[in-house]
mmCIF file of C-alpha atoms in Angstrom:
data_model
loop_
_atom_site.group_PDB
_atom_site.id
_atom_site.type_symbol
_atom_site.label_atom_id
_atom_site.label_comp_id
_atom_site.label_asym_id
_atom_site.label_seq_id
_atom_site.Cartn_x
_atom_site.Cartn_y
_atom_site.Cartn_z
ATOM 1 C CA MET A 118 8.901 -3.348 -2.539
ATOM 2 C CA GLU A 119 14.333 -13.819 -3.873
ATOM 3 C CA PRO A 120 16.230 -15.242 -1.916
ATOM 4 C CA SER A 121 15.525 -19.010 -3.789
ATOM 5 C CA PRO A 122 14.323 -19.794 -7.558
ATOM 6 C CA LEU A 123 10.650 -20.301 -8.438
ATOM 7 C CA PRO A 124 9.228 -23.098 -9.797
ATOM 8 C CA LEU A 125 7.933 -22.345 -13.124
ATOM 9 C CA LEU A 126 4.005 -22.348 -13.686
ATOM 10 C CA ARG A 127 2.229 -25.665 -14.191
ATOM 11 C CA ARG A 128 0.613 -25.806 -17.155
ATOM 12 C CA GLN A 129 -2.987 -25.222 -16.056
ATOM 13 C CA ASP A 130 -1.945 -21.887 -15.069
ATOM 14 C CA VAL A 131 -1.231 -20.620 -18.105
ATOM 15 C CA SER A 132 -4.343 -19.633 -18.300
ATOM 16 C CA LEU A 133 -3.532 -16.847 -15.874
ATOM 17 C CA LEU A 134 -1.702 -15.023 -18.239
ATOM 18 C CA THR A 135 -5.054 -14.763 -20.301
ATOM 19 C CA PRO A 136 -6.369 -10.744 -20.108
ATOM 20 C CA PRO A 137 -9.387 -11.265 -18.315
ATOM 21 C CA GLY A 138 -12.506 -11.757 -20.317
ATOM 22 C CA GLU A 139 -10.208 -13.350 -22.974
ATOM 23 C CA SER A 140 -10.473 -17.210 -23.787
ATOM 24 C CA GLU A 141 -9.059 -19.214 -26.023
ATOM 25 C CA GLN A 142 -11.834 -18.975 -28.372
ATOM 26 C CA SER A 143 -12.068 -15.539 -28.071
ATOM 27 C CA ARG A 144 -8.705 -14.879 -29.179
ATOM 28 C CA THR A 145 -9.728 -16.659 -32.623
ATOM 29 C CA ALA A 146 -13.457 -15.639 -32.528
ATOM 30 C CA VAL A 147 -13.627 -12.742 -34.961
ATOM 31 C CA SER A 148 -12.839 -8.854 -33.416
ATOM 32 C CA PRO A 149 -15.772 -6.877 -33.166
ATOM 33 C CA SER A 150 -16.779 -4.025 -36.020
ATOM 34 C CA ALA A 151 -15.548 -0.343 -35.545
ATOM 35 C CA HIS A 152 -18.611 1.109 -34.758
ATOM 36 C CA ASP A 153 -19.366 -1.678 -32.047
ATOM 37 C CA ALA A 154 -16.151 -0.965 -30.044
ATOM 38 C CA VAL A 155 -15.652 1.358 -26.998
ATOM 39 C CA PRO A 156 -13.230 4.506 -28.048
ATOM 40 C CA ALA A 157 -10.084 3.782 -26.138
ATOM 41 C CA PRO A 158 -10.195 7.711 -24.707
ATOM 42 C CA THR A 159 -13.925 6.987 -23.502
ATOM 43 C CA ALA A 160 -12.977 4.067 -21.937
ATOM 44 C CA ALA A 161 -10.042 5.564 -20.074
ATOM 45 C CA ARG A 162 -12.570 8.331 -18.694
ATOM 46 C CA GLU A 163 -14.948 6.359 -17.863
ATOM 47 C CA ARG A 164 -12.338 4.432 -15.398
ATOM 48 C CA LEU A 165 -11.446 7.590 -14.228
ATOM 49 C CA GLU A 166 -15.047 8.526 -13.135
ATOM 50 C CA ARG A 167 -15.853 5.414 -11.522
ATOM 51 C CA LEU A 168 -12.285 5.779 -9.672
ATOM 52 C CA LEU A 169 -12.941 9.123 -8.224
ATOM 53 C CA ARG A 170 -16.230 8.442 -7.020
ATOM 54 C CA ARG A 171 -15.134 4.942 -5.468
ATOM 55 C CA LEU A 172 -12.311 7.058 -3.750
ATOM 56 C CA LEU A 173 -14.693 9.545 -2.592
ATOM 57 C CA VAL A 174 -17.312 7.209 -1.225
ATOM 58 C CA ASP A 175 -14.442 5.267 0.568
ATOM 59 C CA ALA A 176 -12.685 8.679 1.402
ATOM 60 C CA SER A 177 -16.177 9.654 3.348
ATOM 61 C CA GLN A 178 -16.443 6.396 5.267
ATOM 62 C CA TRP A 179 -13.029 6.375 6.556
ATOM 63 C CA ALA A 180 -13.549 9.775 7.807
ATOM 64 C CA ALA A 181 -16.801 8.704 9.279
ATOM 65 C CA VAL A 182 -14.768 6.214 11.448
ATOM 66 C CA PHE A 183 -12.397 8.955 12.335
ATOM 67 C CA ALA A 184 -15.063 10.694 13.632
ATOM 68 C CA ALA A 185 -16.356 8.454 15.578
ATOM 69 C CA VAL A 186 -13.449 7.338 16.961
ATOM 70 C CA VAL A 187 -12.402 10.652 17.864
ATOM 71 C CA ALA A 188 -15.121 11.369 19.609
ATOM 72 C CA VAL A 189 -14.500 8.070 22.154
ATOM 73 C CA VAL A 190 -10.579 8.490 22.661
ATOM 74 C CA GLY A 191 -9.542 12.187 21.113
ATOM 75 C CA THR A 192 -8.164 13.181 18.393
ATOM 76 C CA ASP A 193 -4.358 12.159 18.660
ATOM 77 C CA ALA A 194 -5.188 8.972 19.657
ATOM 78 C CA GLY A 195 -7.764 8.712 17.164
ATOM 79 C CA GLU A 196 -5.158 9.157 14.570
ATOM 80 C CA ASP A 197 -3.259 5.985 15.640
ATOM 81 C CA VAL A 198 -6.418 4.061 16.460
ATOM 82 C CA VAL A 199 -7.492 4.421 12.827
ATOM 83 C CA ASP A 200 -4.152 4.267 11.154
ATOM 84 C CA LEU A 201 -3.610 1.082 13.180
ATOM 85 C CA CYS A 202 -7.015 -0.289 11.753
ATOM 86 C CA HIS A 203 -5.914 0.475 8.291
ATOM 87 C CA SER A 204 -2.170 -1.108 8.593
ATOM 88 C CA VAL A 205 -3.679 -4.569 10.159
ATOM 89 C CA TRP A 206 -6.147 -4.499 7.406
ATOM 90 C CA ALA A 207 -3.885 -3.531 4.438
ATOM 91 C CA SER A 208 -1.163 -5.937 5.764
ATOM 92 C CA ARG A 209 -3.707 -8.899 5.711
ATOM 93 C CA GLU A 210 -4.867 -7.886 2.335
ATOM 94 C CA SER A 211 -0.891 -7.761 0.926
ATOM 95 C CA LEU A 212 -0.016 -11.042 2.323
ATOM 96 C CA ARG A 213 -3.142 -12.669 0.298
ATOM 97 C CA ILE A 214 -1.662 -11.178 -2.440
ATOM 98 C CA ALA A 215 1.891 -12.152 -2.234
ATOM 99 C CA SER A 216 0.973 -15.651 -1.288
ATOM 100 C CA THR A 217 -0.726 -15.807 -4.586
ATOM 101 C CA LEU A 218 2.101 -14.381 -6.837
ATOM 102 C CA SER A 219 2.721 -17.183 -9.642
ATOM 103 C CA PRO A 220 6.119 -17.929 -10.626
ATOM 104 C CA SER A 221 7.030 -16.821 -14.519
ATOM 105 C CA ARG A 222 10.346 -17.219 -16.530
ATOM 106 C CA ARG A 223 9.115 -13.918 -18.416
ATOM 107 C CA HIS A 224 8.040 -11.707 -15.199
ATOM 108 C CA ASP A 225 10.113 -13.323 -12.220
ATOM 109 C CA VAL A 226 6.510 -13.226 -10.557
ATOM 110 C CA ILE A 227 2.987 -12.286 -12.001
ATOM 111 C CA MET A 228 -0.542 -11.666 -10.253
ATOM 112 C CA PRO A 229 -3.219 -14.139 -11.419
ATOM 113 C CA GLN A 230 -6.558 -13.119 -12.826
ATOM 114 C CA TYR A 231 -8.447 -14.162 -9.671
ATOM 115 C CA MET A 232 -6.653 -11.885 -7.657
ATOM 116 C CA ALA A 233 -7.566 -8.667 -9.671
ATOM 117 C CA THR A 234 -10.691 -7.489 -7.705
ATOM 118 C CA LEU A 235 -8.917 -8.180 -4.290
ATOM 119 C CA ALA A 236 -5.957 -6.639 -5.173
ATOM 120 C CA HIS A 237 -8.253 -3.361 -6.685
ATOM 121 C CA ASN A 238 -9.631 -3.178 -3.758
ATOM 122 C CA LEU A 239 -6.840 -2.799 -1.256
ATOM 123 C CA PHE A 240 -5.393 -0.632 -3.852
ATOM 124 C CA ALA A 241 -8.191 2.072 -3.985
ATOM 125 C CA THR A 242 -9.282 1.742 -0.464
ATOM 126 C CA SER A 243 -6.144 2.255 1.142
ATOM 127 C CA LEU A 244 -5.690 5.192 -1.148
ATOM 128 C CA ALA A 245 -8.707 6.703 -0.345
ATOM 129 C CA TYR A 246 -7.817 6.674 3.607
ATOM 130 C CA PHE A 247 -4.375 8.606 2.498
ATOM 131 C CA TRP A 248 -6.680 10.904 0.682
ATOM 132 C CA SER A 249 -9.393 11.395 3.798
ATOM 133 C CA ASP A 250 -5.610 11.865 5.749
ATOM 134 C CA ILE A 251 -4.920 14.684 3.286
ATOM 135 C CA ALA A 252 -8.402 16.397 4.013
ATOM 136 C CA PHE A 253 -8.126 16.177 7.765
ATOM 137 C CA ILE A 254 -4.488 17.741 7.460
ATOM 138 C CA THR A 255 -5.840 20.337 5.429
ATOM 139 C CA LEU A 256 -8.481 21.201 7.749
ATOM 140 C CA GLN A 257 -6.604 20.836 10.924
ATOM 141 C CA ARG A 258 -3.776 23.622 8.993
ATOM 142 C CA ALA A 259 -6.855 26.042 8.184
ATOM 143 C CA ARG A 260 -7.306 26.039 11.588
ATOM 144 C CA GLY A 261 -4.081 26.781 12.872
ATOM 145 C CA ARG A 262 -3.295 23.267 14.247
ATOM 146 C CA SER A 263 -0.408 21.191 13.408
ATOM 147 C CA PRO A 264 -1.053 17.419 13.124
ATOM 148 C CA HIS A 265 1.504 15.069 13.657
ATOM 149 C CA LEU A 266 4.299 15.040 11.233
ATOM 150 C CA TRP A 267 1.722 16.382 8.941
ATOM 151 C CA ALA A 268 4.289 17.606 6.108
ATOM 152 C CA GLY A 269 5.976 14.121 5.927
ATOM 153 C CA ARG A 270 2.493 12.373 5.849
ATOM 154 C CA LEU A 271 1.406 14.664 2.746
ATOM 155 C CA ILE A 272 4.656 13.527 0.981
ATOM 156 C CA HIS A 273 3.694 10.004 1.898
ATOM 157 C CA HIS A 274 0.190 10.259 0.202
ATOM 158 C CA ILE A 275 1.622 12.269 -2.843
ATOM 159 C CA ILE A 276 4.010 9.091 -3.532
ATOM 160 C CA GLN A 277 1.065 6.372 -2.700
ATOM 161 C CA THR A 278 -1.338 8.119 -5.534
ATOM 162 C CA VAL A 279 1.369 8.129 -7.997
ATOM 163 C CA ALA A 280 1.886 4.514 -6.903
ATOM 164 C CA ASN A 281 -1.523 3.466 -6.951
ATOM 165 C CA GLY A 282 -3.073 5.589 -9.649
ATOM 166 C CA PRO A 283 -1.793 3.881 -13.048
ATOM 167 C CA VAL A 284 -2.884 0.368 -11.623
ATOM 168 C CA LEU A 285 -6.186 1.680 -10.640
ATOM 169 C CA LEU A 286 -6.367 3.446 -13.942
ATOM 170 C CA ILE A 287 -5.050 1.309 -16.649
ATOM 171 C CA GLY A 288 -7.778 -1.611 -16.717
ATOM 172 C CA PRO A 289 -7.286 -5.302 -16.930
ATOM 173 C CA GLY A 290 -4.660 -6.819 -18.910
ATOM 174 C CA ARG A 291 -1.251 -7.878 -18.308
ATOM 175 C CA ALA A 292 0.388 -4.609 -17.263
ATOM 176 C CA GLN A 293 -2.547 -4.534 -14.446
ATOM 177 C CA ARG A 294 -1.271 -7.796 -13.194
ATOM 178 C CA VAL A 295 2.635 -6.795 -13.525
ATOM 179 C CA MET A 296 1.810 -3.347 -11.646
ATOM 180 C CA SER A 297 -0.422 -5.261 -8.965
ATOM 181 C CA ALA A 298 2.216 -7.954 -8.506
ATOM 182 C CA TYR A 299 4.959 -5.576 -7.181
ATOM 183 C CA LEU A 300 2.748 -3.109 -5.452
ATOM 184 C CA GLY A 301 1.164 -5.709 -3.537
ATOM 185 C CA LEU A 302 4.293 -6.872 -2.575
ATOM 186 C CA ALA A 303 5.334 -3.522 -1.710
ATOM 187 C CA TYR A 304 2.384 -3.100 0.206
ATOM 188 C CA THR A 305 3.612 -5.596 3.098
ATOM 189 C CA ALA A 306 5.577 -2.676 4.455
ATOM 190 C CA GLU A 307 2.096 -1.873 6.529
ATOM 191 C CA ILE A 308 3.268 -4.690 8.666
ATOM 192 C CA SER A 309 5.958 -2.625 10.220
ATOM 193 C CA THR A 310 3.620 0.452 10.434
ATOM 194 C CA ILE A 311 1.384 -1.840 13.007
ATOM 195 C CA CYS A 312 4.613 -1.633 15.128
ATOM 196 C CA LEU A 313 4.757 2.268 14.663
ATOM 197 C CA ARG A 314 1.211 2.599 15.902
ATOM 198 C CA ILE A 315 1.362 0.335 18.800
ATOM 199 C CA SER A 316 4.487 1.984 19.730
ATOM 200 C CA ARG A 317 2.566 5.488 20.017
ATOM 201 C CA LEU A 318 0.079 3.939 21.483
ATOM 202 C CA LEU A 319 2.029 2.441 24.507
ATOM 203 C CA ALA A 320 4.086 5.780 24.606
ATOM 204 C CA ARG A 321 0.693 7.632 25.408
ATOM 205 C CA LEU A 322 -0.261 4.552 27.898
ATOM 206 C CA GLN A 323 2.630 4.720 29.541
ATOM 207 C CA ARG A 324 2.760 8.549 30.202
ATOM 208 C CA LEU A 325 -0.934 7.838 31.665
ATOM 209 C CA ARG A 326 0.888 4.749 34.312
ATOM 210 C CA ARG A 327 3.646 6.938 35.352
ATOM 211 C CA ALA A 328 0.779 10.190 36.481
ATOM 212 C CA LYS A 329 -0.635 7.039 38.610
ATOM 213 C CA SER A 330 2.611 4.705 39.481
ATOM 214 C CA GLY A 331 3.719 1.563 38.133
ATOM 215 C CA GLY A 332 4.302 1.059 34.270
ATOM 216 C CA TRP A 333 6.788 -1.420 34.466
ATOM 217 C CA LEU A 334 4.816 -3.715 32.287
ATOM 218 C CA LEU A 335 4.008 -0.906 29.244
ATOM 219 C CA GLU A 336 7.547 -0.331 28.958
ATOM 220 C CA LEU A 337 8.764 -3.920 28.826
ATOM 221 C CA LEU A 338 6.006 -4.561 25.954
ATOM 222 C CA GLY A 339 7.378 -0.890 24.664
ATOM 223 C CA ARG A 340 10.881 -2.358 24.403
ATOM 224 C CA ALA A 341 9.416 -5.475 22.908
ATOM 225 C CA ASN A 342 7.375 -4.016 20.420
ATOM 226 C CA HIS A 343 10.474 -1.722 19.220
ATOM 227 C CA ARG A 344 12.839 -5.003 18.749
ATOM 228 C CA VAL A 345 9.850 -6.573 16.504
ATOM 229 C CA LEU A 346 9.256 -2.746 14.734
ATOM 230 C CA LEU A 347 13.295 -3.295 13.581
ATOM 231 C CA VAL A 348 12.869 -6.326 12.622
ATOM 232 C CA THR A 349 9.721 -6.155 10.351
ATOM 233 C CA PHE A 350 11.293 -2.631 8.796
ATOM 234 C CA ALA A 351 14.223 -4.034 7.940
ATOM 235 C CA LEU A 352 12.407 -6.727 6.324
ATOM 236 C CA PHE A 353 9.532 -5.379 4.571
ATOM 237 C CA ARG A 354 11.004 -2.046 3.913
ATOM 238 C CA LEU A 355 14.667 -2.310 3.201
ATOM 239 C CA VAL A 356 14.973 -5.527 1.576
ATOM 240 C CA ASN A 357 11.179 -5.886 0.114
ATOM 241 C CA PHE A 358 11.337 -2.367 -1.769
ATOM 242 C CA PRO A 359 14.358 -3.411 -3.908
ATOM 243 C CA LEU A 360 13.077 -6.603 -4.956
ATOM 244 C CA CYS A 361 9.846 -5.134 -6.157
ATOM 245 C CA GLY A 362 12.025 -2.350 -7.773
ATOM 246 C CA ARG A 363 13.748 -5.192 -9.579
ATOM 247 C CA LEU A 364 10.413 -6.614 -11.056
ATOM 248 C CA ILE A 365 9.687 -3.071 -12.040
ATOM 249 C CA ARG A 366 13.209 -2.944 -13.766
ATOM 250 C CA ARG A 367 12.422 -6.584 -15.708
ATOM 251 C CA ASN A 368 8.770 -5.401 -16.508
ATOM 252 C CA ARG A 369 9.688 -2.371 -17.959
ATOM 253 C CA ALA A 370 8.472 -3.635 -21.827
ATOM 254 C CA GLU A 371 5.020 -4.775 -20.129
ATOM 255 C CA LEU A 372 4.416 -1.147 -18.683
ATOM 256 C CA PRO A 373 3.938 2.468 -20.241
ATOM 257 C CA PRO A 374 7.000 4.091 -20.028
ATOM 258 C CA HIS A 375 6.431 6.684 -18.124
ATOM 259 C CA VAL A 376 4.386 4.730 -15.463
ATOM 260 C CA ALA A 377 7.702 2.603 -15.143
ATOM 261 C CA ASP A 378 9.388 5.544 -14.956
ATOM 262 C CA MET A 379 7.463 7.132 -12.209
ATOM 263 C CA HIS A 380 7.411 4.181 -10.374
ATOM 264 C CA ILE A 381 11.673 3.566 -10.201
ATOM 265 C CA GLY A 382 11.696 7.290 -9.457
ATOM 266 C CA PHE A 383 9.279 7.420 -6.282
ATOM 267 C CA ALA A 384 10.215 4.142 -5.404
ATOM 268 C CA SER A 385 13.824 5.295 -5.049
ATOM 269 C CA VAL A 386 12.903 8.134 -2.990
ATOM 270 C CA GLY A 387 10.862 6.125 -0.947
ATOM 271 C CA TYR A 388 13.158 3.977 -0.108
ATOM 272 C CA LEU A 389 15.895 6.482 1.145
ATOM 273 C CA ILE A 390 13.299 7.818 3.191
ATOM 274 C CA ASN A 391 12.667 4.457 4.821
ATOM 275 C CA VAL A 392 16.518 4.452 5.366
ATOM 276 C CA GLY A 393 16.273 7.540 7.274
ATOM 277 C CA TRP A 394 13.667 6.333 9.453
ATOM 278 C CA PHE A 395 15.268 3.038 10.129
ATOM 279 C CA ILE A 396 18.422 4.758 11.356
ATOM 280 C CA LYS A 397 16.031 7.172 13.512
ATOM 281 C CA LEU A 398 14.590 3.704 14.905
ATOM 282 C CA ALA A 399 17.488 2.242 15.464
ATOM 283 C CA ARG A 400 19.127 5.149 17.525
ATOM 284 C CA GLY A 401 15.925 4.613 19.737
ATOM 285 C CA SER A 402 14.280 8.242 18.234
ATOM 286 C CA GLY A 403 11.589 6.550 16.271
ATOM 287 C CA GLY A 404 7.946 5.190 16.936
ATOM 288 C CA SER A 405 6.356 8.193 15.056
ATOM 289 C CA ARG A 406 3.911 8.047 12.274
ATOM 290 C CA ASN A 407 5.869 7.076 9.206
ATOM 291 C CA ASN A 408 3.985 4.606 7.196
#
């Protein structure tokens, strides 16, 4: 969420713009009869049911991982450790997507079809993680506890659901690959979240070391991590998000109108939130959970 112009697609890459399952021969083949085709509402309902089952299974797996980590390091540290694992994994997958985006006059960039499965897995598994965090916050609040920045986390998870939901439900085709391109780029914001999680873990270790004396190395690492945090936050959020917004606006005609409007609106809200967080981080008051 590009400073130098991108080269045009090579002739052999044009096939990447063909919707999945559709070849040159299939485009010229006789269309299936009406009684053989699956009605659109039925196909959409089936995609929704499959997605919900996938999210529930993945969210349960994230919850199991979290429970195992908490049993070892405690709840507060466990949140940061599991969130760090999610950020490292999501950063790697988003960079893989970004590295394969193909230049296109029509779209600026578009994701090649062979990356569709990886992108779908990233968006679905990551969304399941955020849903598992919603369940955790709900449970803690019901027990009278207040997890760290719980309200901000809920807002973030709602925004991420709005962002990920359409690309997971729309089905294969050009619109899906366009959305996957800008959403995959936006997910590189997780790189800065790695530094945010490390900053909280270092701060926790520093408190332990002060009780035993020493800790100068942790303070040095903390200052270095904070500098990296500011750079990655500015690059992958404050610079990257407007580029993602440009891709949404350039491709409005390819997207369902309500999806384009939602993504532009929520991307704007997310950007303003990130500006506020960057100001806090630059003043040295950051380091909290923000993703």
